[in-house]
PDB file of C-alpha atoms in Angstrom:
ATOM      1  CA  UNK A   5      13.254 -39.467  31.249  1.00  0.00           C
ATOM      2  CA  UNK A   6       9.686 -38.387  31.727  1.00  0.00           C
ATOM      3  CA  UNK A   7       8.389 -35.444  33.697  1.00  0.00           C
ATOM      4  CA  UNK A   8       4.793 -34.585  34.508  1.00  0.00           C
ATOM      5  CA  UNK A   9       3.789 -31.128  35.685  1.00  0.00           C
ATOM      6  CA  UNK A  10       0.559 -30.052  37.331  1.00  0.00           C
ATOM      7  CA  UNK A  11       0.592 -26.312  37.882  1.00  0.00           C
ATOM      8  CA  UNK A  12      -2.642 -26.047  39.886  1.00  0.00           C
ATOM      9  CA  UNK A  13      -2.061 -27.190  43.492  1.00  0.00           C
ATOM     10  CA  UNK A  14      -5.671 -26.498  44.484  1.00  0.00           C
ATOM     11  CA  UNK A  15      -8.970 -25.798  42.772  1.00  0.00           C
ATOM     12  CA  UNK A  16     -12.541 -25.462  43.899  1.00  0.00           C
ATOM     13  CA  UNK A  17     -15.796 -25.327  42.008  1.00  0.00           C
ATOM     14  CA  UNK A  18     -19.495 -25.239  42.767  1.00  0.00           C
ATOM     15  CA  UNK A  19     -21.424 -28.475  42.497  1.00  0.00           C
ATOM     16  CA  UNK A  20     -22.837 -29.129  39.010  1.00  0.00           C
ATOM     17  CA  UNK A  21     -20.279 -26.851  37.358  1.00  0.00           C
ATOM     18  CA  UNK A  22     -17.561 -27.903  34.946  1.00  0.00           C
ATOM     19  CA  UNK A  23     -13.904 -27.839  35.940  1.00  0.00           C
ATOM     20  CA  UNK A  24     -10.716 -28.434  33.980  1.00  0.00           C
ATOM     21  CA  UNK A  25      -7.473 -29.668  35.525  1.00  0.00           C
ATOM     22  CA  UNK A  26      -4.245 -28.999  33.654  1.00  0.00           C
ATOM     23  CA  UNK A  27      -1.290 -31.272  33.036  1.00  0.00           C
ATOM     24  CA  UNK A  28       1.783 -31.006  30.869  1.00  0.00           C
ATOM     25  CA  UNK A  29       4.404 -33.639  30.307  1.00  0.00           C
ATOM     26  CA  UNK A  30       7.738 -34.026  28.673  1.00  0.00           C
ATOM     27  CA  UNK A  31       9.067 -37.079  26.890  1.00  0.00           C
ATOM     28  CA  UNK A  32      11.188 -37.761  23.853  1.00  0.00           C
ATOM     29  CA  UNK A  33       9.373 -41.007  23.162  1.00  0.00           C
ATOM     30  CA  UNK A  34       6.525 -41.355  20.677  1.00  0.00           C
ATOM     31  CA  UNK A  35       4.655 -44.267  22.259  1.00  0.00           C
ATOM     32  CA  UNK A  36       3.259 -43.686  25.706  1.00  0.00           C
ATOM     33  CA  UNK A  37       0.117 -43.638  27.787  1.00  0.00           C
ATOM     34  CA  UNK A  38      -1.315 -40.859  29.897  1.00  0.00           C
ATOM     35  CA  UNK A  39      -3.565 -41.271  32.906  1.00  0.00           C
ATOM     36  CA  UNK A  40      -5.608 -39.345  35.404  1.00  0.00           C
ATOM     37  CA  UNK A  41      -5.862 -40.911  38.846  1.00  0.00           C
ATOM     38  CA  UNK A  42      -8.207 -39.856  41.636  1.00  0.00           C
ATOM     39  CA  UNK A  43      -7.250 -40.172  45.311  1.00  0.00           C
ATOM     40  CA  UNK A  44     -10.219 -39.366  47.603  1.00  0.00           C
ATOM     41  CA  UNK A  45      -9.489 -38.363  51.200  1.00  0.00           C
ATOM     42  CA  UNK A  46      -8.327 -41.431  53.152  1.00  0.00           C
ATOM     43  CA  UNK A  47      -9.232 -43.731  50.297  1.00  0.00           C
ATOM     44  CA  UNK A  48      -7.245 -45.535  47.692  1.00  0.00           C
ATOM     45  CA  UNK A  49      -6.187 -44.224  44.355  1.00  0.00           C
ATOM     46  CA  UNK A  50      -8.312 -45.230  41.387  1.00  0.00           C
ATOM     47  CA  UNK A  51      -7.911 -44.787  37.659  1.00  0.00           C
ATOM     48  CA  UNK A  52     -10.232 -42.182  36.176  1.00  0.00           C
ATOM     49  CA  UNK A  53      -9.297 -42.158  32.513  1.00  0.00           C
ATOM     50  CA  UNK A  54      -6.528 -43.299  30.162  1.00  0.00           C
ATOM     51  CA  UNK A  55      -5.281 -41.996  26.806  1.00  0.00           C
ATOM     52  CA  UNK A  56      -3.023 -43.780  24.360  1.00  0.00           C
ATOM     53  CA  UNK A  57      -0.673 -41.329  22.657  1.00  0.00           C
ATOM     54  CA  UNK A  58      -1.156 -42.918  19.227  1.00  0.00           C
ATOM     55  CA  UNK A  59      -4.906 -42.254  19.333  1.00  0.00           C
ATOM     56  CA  UNK A  60      -6.008 -38.858  18.123  1.00  0.00           C
ATOM     57  CA  UNK A  61      -9.485 -39.145  19.588  1.00  0.00           C
ATOM     58  CA  UNK A  62      -9.813 -37.806  23.105  1.00  0.00           C
ATOM     59  CA  UNK A  63     -10.826 -40.370  25.719  1.00  0.00           C
ATOM     60  CA  UNK A  64     -14.118 -39.989  27.570  1.00  0.00           C
ATOM     61  CA  UNK A  65     -15.591 -41.807  30.562  1.00  0.00           C
ATOM     62  CA  UNK A  66     -19.060 -40.590  31.444  1.00  0.00           C
ATOM     63  CA  UNK A  67     -18.606 -37.123  33.002  1.00  0.00           C
ATOM     64  CA  UNK A  68     -14.825 -37.232  32.567  1.00  0.00           C
ATOM     65  CA  UNK A  69     -13.068 -36.319  29.346  1.00  0.00           C
ATOM     66  CA  UNK A  70      -9.587 -35.294  28.325  1.00  0.00           C
ATOM     67  CA  UNK A  71      -8.159 -32.736  25.936  1.00  0.00           C
ATOM     68  CA  UNK A  72      -5.017 -34.360  24.564  1.00  0.00           C
ATOM     69  CA  UNK A  73      -2.753 -32.016  22.623  1.00  0.00           C
ATOM     70  CA  UNK A  74       0.215 -34.160  21.593  1.00  0.00           C
ATOM     71  CA  UNK A  75       2.236 -31.431  19.931  1.00  0.00           C
ATOM     72  CA  UNK A  76       1.874 -29.175  22.949  1.00  0.00           C
ATOM     73  CA  UNK A  77       2.390 -32.135  25.340  1.00  0.00           C
ATOM     74  CA  UNK A  78      -0.728 -31.152  27.187  1.00  0.00           C
ATOM     75  CA  UNK A  79      -3.272 -33.484  28.797  1.00  0.00           C
ATOM     76  CA  UNK A  80      -6.093 -31.759  30.656  1.00  0.00           C
ATOM     77  CA  UNK A  81      -9.012 -33.388  32.454  1.00  0.00           C
ATOM     78  CA  UNK A  82     -12.510 -31.972  32.224  1.00  0.00           C
ATOM     79  CA  UNK A  83     -15.109 -32.938  34.784  1.00  0.00           C
ATOM     80  CA  UNK A  84     -18.649 -32.046  33.769  1.00  0.00           C
ATOM     81  CA  UNK A  85     -21.609 -31.710  36.133  1.00  0.00           C
ATOM     82  CA  UNK A  86     -19.265 -31.976  39.114  1.00  0.00           C
ATOM     83  CA  UNK A  87     -20.485 -33.886  42.156  1.00  0.00           C
ATOM     84  CA  UNK A  88     -19.517 -33.801  45.824  1.00  0.00           C
ATOM     85  CA  UNK A  89     -17.928 -37.231  45.401  1.00  0.00           C
ATOM     86  CA  UNK A  90     -15.465 -35.744  42.941  1.00  0.00           C
ATOM     87  CA  UNK A  91     -13.669 -34.047  45.832  1.00  0.00           C
ATOM     88  CA  UNK A  92     -10.199 -35.607  45.811  1.00  0.00           C
ATOM     89  CA  UNK A  93      -6.573 -35.258  44.817  1.00  0.00           C
ATOM     90  CA  UNK A  94      -6.144 -35.762  41.092  1.00  0.00           C
ATOM     91  CA  UNK A  95      -2.845 -36.982  39.707  1.00  0.00           C
ATOM     92  CA  UNK A  96      -1.749 -36.885  36.118  1.00  0.00           C
ATOM     93  CA  UNK A  97       0.653 -39.691  35.193  1.00  0.00           C
ATOM     94  CA  UNK A  98       2.500 -41.065  32.209  1.00  0.00           C
ATOM     95  CA  UNK A  99       4.049 -44.368  31.255  1.00  0.00           C
ATOM     96  CA  UNK A 100       6.196 -45.304  28.291  1.00  0.00           C
ATOM     97  CA  UNK A 101       5.134 -48.174  26.086  1.00  0.00           C
ATOM     98  CA  UNK A 102       7.160 -51.212  27.104  1.00  0.00           C
ATOM     99  CA  UNK A 103       8.109 -49.633  30.433  1.00  0.00           C
ATOM    100  CA  UNK A 104       5.753 -50.100  33.346  1.00  0.00           C
ATOM    101  CA  UNK A 105       7.058 -47.239  35.440  1.00  0.00           C
ATOM    102  CA  UNK A 106       4.367 -44.669  36.184  1.00  0.00           C
ATOM    103  CA  UNK A 107       5.593 -41.097  36.552  1.00  0.00           C
ATOM    104  CA  UNK A 108       3.205 -38.908  38.530  1.00  0.00           C
ATOM    105  CA  UNK A 109       2.699 -35.180  38.756  1.00  0.00           C
ATOM    106  CA  UNK A 110       2.408 -33.431  42.107  1.00  0.00           C
ATOM    107  CA  UNK A 111      -1.372 -33.466  42.061  1.00  0.00           C
ATOM    108  CA  UNK A 112      -4.266 -31.007  42.155  1.00  0.00           C
ATOM    109  CA  UNK A 113      -6.521 -30.899  45.177  1.00  0.00           C
ATOM    110  CA  UNK A 114     -10.072 -30.437  43.897  1.00  0.00           C
ATOM    111  CA  UNK A 115     -12.888 -29.417  46.214  1.00  0.00           C
ATOM    112  CA  UNK A 116     -16.504 -29.459  45.095  1.00  0.00           C
ATOM    113  CA  UNK A 117     -18.534 -26.907  47.029  1.00  0.00           C
ATOM    114  CA  UNK A 118     -22.177 -27.729  47.797  1.00  0.00           C
TER     115      UNK A 118
ATOM    116  CA  UNK B  17     -13.012 -59.265  43.575  1.00  0.00           C
ATOM    117  CA  UNK B  18     -10.953 -58.275  46.598  1.00  0.00           C
ATOM    118  CA  UNK B  19      -8.653 -55.303  46.142  1.00  0.00           C
ATOM    119  CA  UNK B  20      -5.050 -54.781  47.133  1.00  0.00           C
ATOM    120  CA  UNK B  21      -4.671 -55.173  50.887  1.00  0.00           C
ATOM    121  CA  UNK B  22      -2.077 -53.403  53.001  1.00  0.00           C
ATOM    122  CA  UNK B  23      -1.229 -53.408  56.674  1.00  0.00           C
ATOM    123  CA  UNK B  24      -0.811 -51.670  58.942  1.00  0.00           C
ATOM    124  CA  UNK B  25      -2.759 -48.597  57.893  1.00  0.00           C
ATOM    125  CA  UNK B  26      -0.837 -46.336  60.243  1.00  0.00           C
ATOM    126  CA  UNK B  27       2.526 -46.605  61.969  1.00  0.00           C
ATOM    127  CA  UNK B  28       4.394 -44.206  64.232  1.00  0.00           C
ATOM    128  CA  UNK B  29       8.013 -44.935  65.104  1.00  0.00           C
ATOM    129  CA  UNK B  30      11.053 -43.070  66.307  1.00  0.00           C
ATOM    130  CA  UNK B  31      14.033 -42.451  64.085  1.00  0.00           C
ATOM    131  CA  UNK B  32      16.543 -45.283  63.886  1.00  0.00           C
ATOM    132  CA  UNK B  33      13.825 -47.842  64.584  1.00  0.00           C
ATOM    133  CA  UNK B  34      12.777 -50.501  62.099  1.00  0.00           C
ATOM    134  CA  UNK B  35       9.410 -50.933  60.427  1.00  0.00           C
ATOM    135  CA  UNK B  36       7.829 -53.362  57.991  1.00  0.00           C
ATOM    136  CA  UNK B  37       4.836 -53.047  55.712  1.00  0.00           C
ATOM    137  CA  UNK B  38       2.852 -55.873  54.179  1.00  0.00           C
ATOM    138  CA  UNK B  39       0.978 -56.055  50.883  1.00  0.00           C
ATOM    139  CA  UNK B  40      -1.317 -58.678  49.416  1.00  0.00           C
ATOM    140  CA  UNK B  41      -2.028 -58.003  45.736  1.00  0.00           C
ATOM    141  CA  UNK B  42      -5.122 -58.892  43.775  1.00  0.00           C
ATOM    142  CA  UNK B  43      -5.257 -62.626  43.117  1.00  0.00           C
ATOM    143  CA  UNK B  44      -3.592 -63.532  39.848  1.00  0.00           C
ATOM    144  CA  UNK B  45      -1.682 -60.274  39.454  1.00  0.00           C
ATOM    145  CA  UNK B  46       1.874 -60.998  38.471  1.00  0.00           C
ATOM    146  CA  UNK B  47       3.271 -57.513  38.947  1.00  0.00           C
ATOM    147  CA  UNK B  48       3.563 -55.710  42.268  1.00  0.00           C
ATOM    148  CA  UNK B  49       4.758 -52.170  42.922  1.00  0.00           C
ATOM    149  CA  UNK B  50       5.754 -50.224  46.025  1.00  0.00           C
ATOM    150  CA  UNK B  51       5.457 -46.439  45.884  1.00  0.00           C
ATOM    151  CA  UNK B  52       6.464 -43.740  48.348  1.00  0.00           C
ATOM    152  CA  UNK B  53       4.158 -40.721  48.508  1.00  0.00           C
ATOM    153  CA  UNK B  54       5.553 -37.808  50.494  1.00  0.00           C
ATOM    154  CA  UNK B  55       3.045 -35.178  51.570  1.00  0.00           C
ATOM    155  CA  UNK B  56       2.395 -32.739  48.737  1.00  0.00           C
ATOM    156  CA  UNK B  57       4.014 -34.918  46.096  1.00  0.00           C
ATOM    157  CA  UNK B  58       2.934 -37.596  43.683  1.00  0.00           C
ATOM    158  CA  UNK B  59       3.798 -41.234  44.304  1.00  0.00           C
ATOM    159  CA  UNK B  60       7.326 -42.298  43.433  1.00  0.00           C
ATOM    160  CA  UNK B  61       8.110 -45.875  42.458  1.00  0.00           C
ATOM    161  CA  UNK B  62      10.459 -47.612  44.873  1.00  0.00           C
ATOM    162  CA  UNK B  63      10.470 -51.146  43.522  1.00  0.00           C
ATOM    163  CA  UNK B  64       8.656 -53.307  40.986  1.00  0.00           C
ATOM    164  CA  UNK B  65       8.344 -57.100  41.105  1.00  0.00           C
ATOM    165  CA  UNK B  66       7.360 -59.421  38.286  1.00  0.00           C
ATOM    166  CA  UNK B  67       6.268 -62.603  40.087  1.00  0.00           C
ATOM    167  CA  UNK B  68       9.041 -62.962  42.677  1.00  0.00           C
ATOM    168  CA  UNK B  69      11.777 -61.253  40.666  1.00  0.00           C
ATOM    169  CA  UNK B  70      12.812 -57.606  40.855  1.00  0.00           C
ATOM    170  CA  UNK B  71      12.251 -55.653  37.628  1.00  0.00           C
ATOM    171  CA  UNK B  72      13.192 -52.153  38.804  1.00  0.00           C
ATOM    172  CA  UNK B  73      14.607 -51.009  42.121  1.00  0.00           C
ATOM    173  CA  UNK B  74      16.595 -48.072  40.831  1.00  0.00           C
ATOM    174  CA  UNK B  75      14.942 -45.608  43.237  1.00  0.00           C
ATOM    175  CA  UNK B  76      15.034 -47.813  46.322  1.00  0.00           C
ATOM    176  CA  UNK B  77      17.483 -46.496  48.973  1.00  0.00           C
ATOM    177  CA  UNK B  78      19.149 -49.842  49.393  1.00  0.00           C
ATOM    178  CA  UNK B  79      21.195 -48.824  52.416  1.00  0.00           C
ATOM    179  CA  UNK B  80      18.037 -48.772  54.522  1.00  0.00           C
ATOM    180  CA  UNK B  81      15.135 -50.116  52.445  1.00  0.00           C
ATOM    181  CA  UNK B  82      14.591 -53.725  51.475  1.00  0.00           C
ATOM    182  CA  UNK B  83      11.695 -55.564  49.896  1.00  0.00           C
ATOM    183  CA  UNK B  84      10.843 -59.121  49.068  1.00  0.00           C
ATOM    184  CA  UNK B  85       8.059 -60.990  47.383  1.00  0.00           C
ATOM    185  CA  UNK B  86       8.195 -64.599  48.412  1.00  0.00           C
ATOM    186  CA  UNK B  87       6.382 -67.104  46.218  1.00  0.00           C
ATOM    187  CA  UNK B  88       5.315 -64.301  43.899  1.00  0.00           C
ATOM    188  CA  UNK B  89       2.303 -63.280  45.977  1.00  0.00           C
ATOM    189  CA  UNK B  90       2.573 -61.222  49.188  1.00  0.00           C
ATOM    190  CA  UNK B  91       5.283 -58.660  49.615  1.00  0.00           C
ATOM    191  CA  UNK B  92       6.954 -56.890  52.515  1.00  0.00           C
ATOM    192  CA  UNK B  93       8.804 -53.587  52.493  1.00  0.00           C
ATOM    193  CA  UNK B  94      11.200 -52.903  55.352  1.00  0.00           C
ATOM    194  CA  UNK B  95      12.980 -49.775  56.516  1.00  0.00           C
ATOM    195  CA  UNK B  96      15.958 -50.159  58.854  1.00  0.00           C
ATOM    196  CA  UNK B  97      16.887 -47.755  60.338  1.00  0.00           C
ATOM    197  CA  UNK B  98      14.191 -45.165  59.673  1.00  0.00           C
ATOM    198  CA  UNK B  99      14.961 -41.490  59.157  1.00  0.00           C
ATOM    199  CA  UNK B 100      12.716 -38.467  59.584  1.00  0.00           C
ATOM    200  CA  UNK B 101      12.512 -38.036  55.821  1.00  0.00           C
ATOM    201  CA  UNK B 102      10.949 -41.488  55.469  1.00  0.00           C
ATOM    202  CA  UNK B 103       7.668 -40.094  56.794  1.00  0.00           C
ATOM    203  CA  UNK B 104       5.259 -40.733  53.933  1.00  0.00           C
ATOM    204  CA  UNK B 105       2.428 -42.910  52.707  1.00  0.00           C
ATOM    205  CA  UNK B 106       3.657 -46.205  51.278  1.00  0.00           C
ATOM    206  CA  UNK B 107       1.403 -47.460  48.525  1.00  0.00           C
ATOM    207  CA  UNK B 108       1.292 -50.934  47.116  1.00  0.00           C
ATOM    208  CA  UNK B 109      -0.165 -51.570  43.665  1.00  0.00           C
ATOM    209  CA  UNK B 110      -0.577 -54.593  41.438  1.00  0.00           C
ATOM    210  CA  UNK B 111      -1.363 -55.288  37.807  1.00  0.00           C
ATOM    211  CA  UNK B 112      -2.214 -58.414  35.874  1.00  0.00           C
ATOM    212  CA  UNK B 113       0.709 -58.232  33.512  1.00  0.00           C
ATOM    213  CA  UNK B 114       3.566 -55.820  33.088  1.00  0.00           C
ATOM    214  CA  UNK B 115       4.167 -56.534  29.446  1.00  0.00           C
ATOM    215  CA  UNK B 116       1.978 -53.728  28.277  1.00  0.00           C
ATOM    216  CA  UNK B 117       1.632 -50.298  29.800  1.00  0.00           C
ATOM    217  CA  UNK B 118      -2.111 -50.459  29.213  1.00  0.00           C
ATOM    218  CA  UNK B 119      -2.492 -52.873  32.093  1.00  0.00           C
ATOM    219  CA  UNK B 120      -4.155 -50.911  34.860  1.00  0.00           C
ATOM    220  CA  UNK B 121      -2.415 -50.660  38.196  1.00  0.00           C
ATOM    221  CA  UNK B 122      -4.717 -51.160  41.174  1.00  0.00           C
ATOM    222  CA  UNK B 123      -3.683 -49.422  44.369  1.00  0.00           C
ATOM    223  CA  UNK B 124      -4.066 -50.386  47.991  1.00  0.00           C
ATOM    224  CA  UNK B 125      -5.145 -47.958  50.739  1.00  0.00           C
ATOM    225  CA  UNK B 126      -1.558 -47.277  51.774  1.00  0.00           C
ATOM    226  CA  UNK B 127       0.350 -47.253  55.041  1.00  0.00           C
ATOM    227  CA  UNK B 128       0.946 -43.844  56.582  1.00  0.00           C
ATOM    228  CA  UNK B 129       4.330 -43.810  58.320  1.00  0.00           C
ATOM    229  CA  UNK B 130       5.310 -41.086  60.765  1.00  0.00           C
ATOM    230  CA  UNK B 131       8.914 -41.014  61.954  1.00  0.00           C
ATOM    231  CA  UNK B 132       9.492 -38.907  65.089  1.00  0.00           C
TER     232      UNK B 132
END
């Protein structure tokens, strides 16, 4: 079984600052994927970034990057130069290789303050 | 490319009534998922289809929930009879293939159900 834990229910940061969202997970498997999804208010969920567990290099997508610590089972998301459009719920999720079942955390509500 | 479509966007019913949700996945996507997202929680998978066959429905409350995907395209999720605890957002998602976990799931806007 997989579990995903997000310990920060809410966060806020000034526009243009950097913010880091935390996520820990638990699995006994060695092959899996980790994701960060963004769910803006009243809009659909979209994929922000993905990390394959077998890759040591941290994934980056423009202003979004992850800090993947496999031994610690930690997967944090860093948003640089935050923008007002980054205001959303952010969900950390995992999926086992060969199993298409996404397991989500409880989410972090991020507010970017003008 | 059109995204995942869902209807209705909002539904209010009284307990013990029935309700149905509709989903149209992205064209060509073989895999379709229904999730339940209760306020303050992350989405939870209810059922997964591969074409028109069920892959995983282990978390679907089968005494009141049912789902079908006729012809491997559109899908409907039904609740009969509804309970107060069914109040949630019901999300539909689709992906091109389910063979590999790296296939991205694309989500629809969801249907917000309120049971009074």
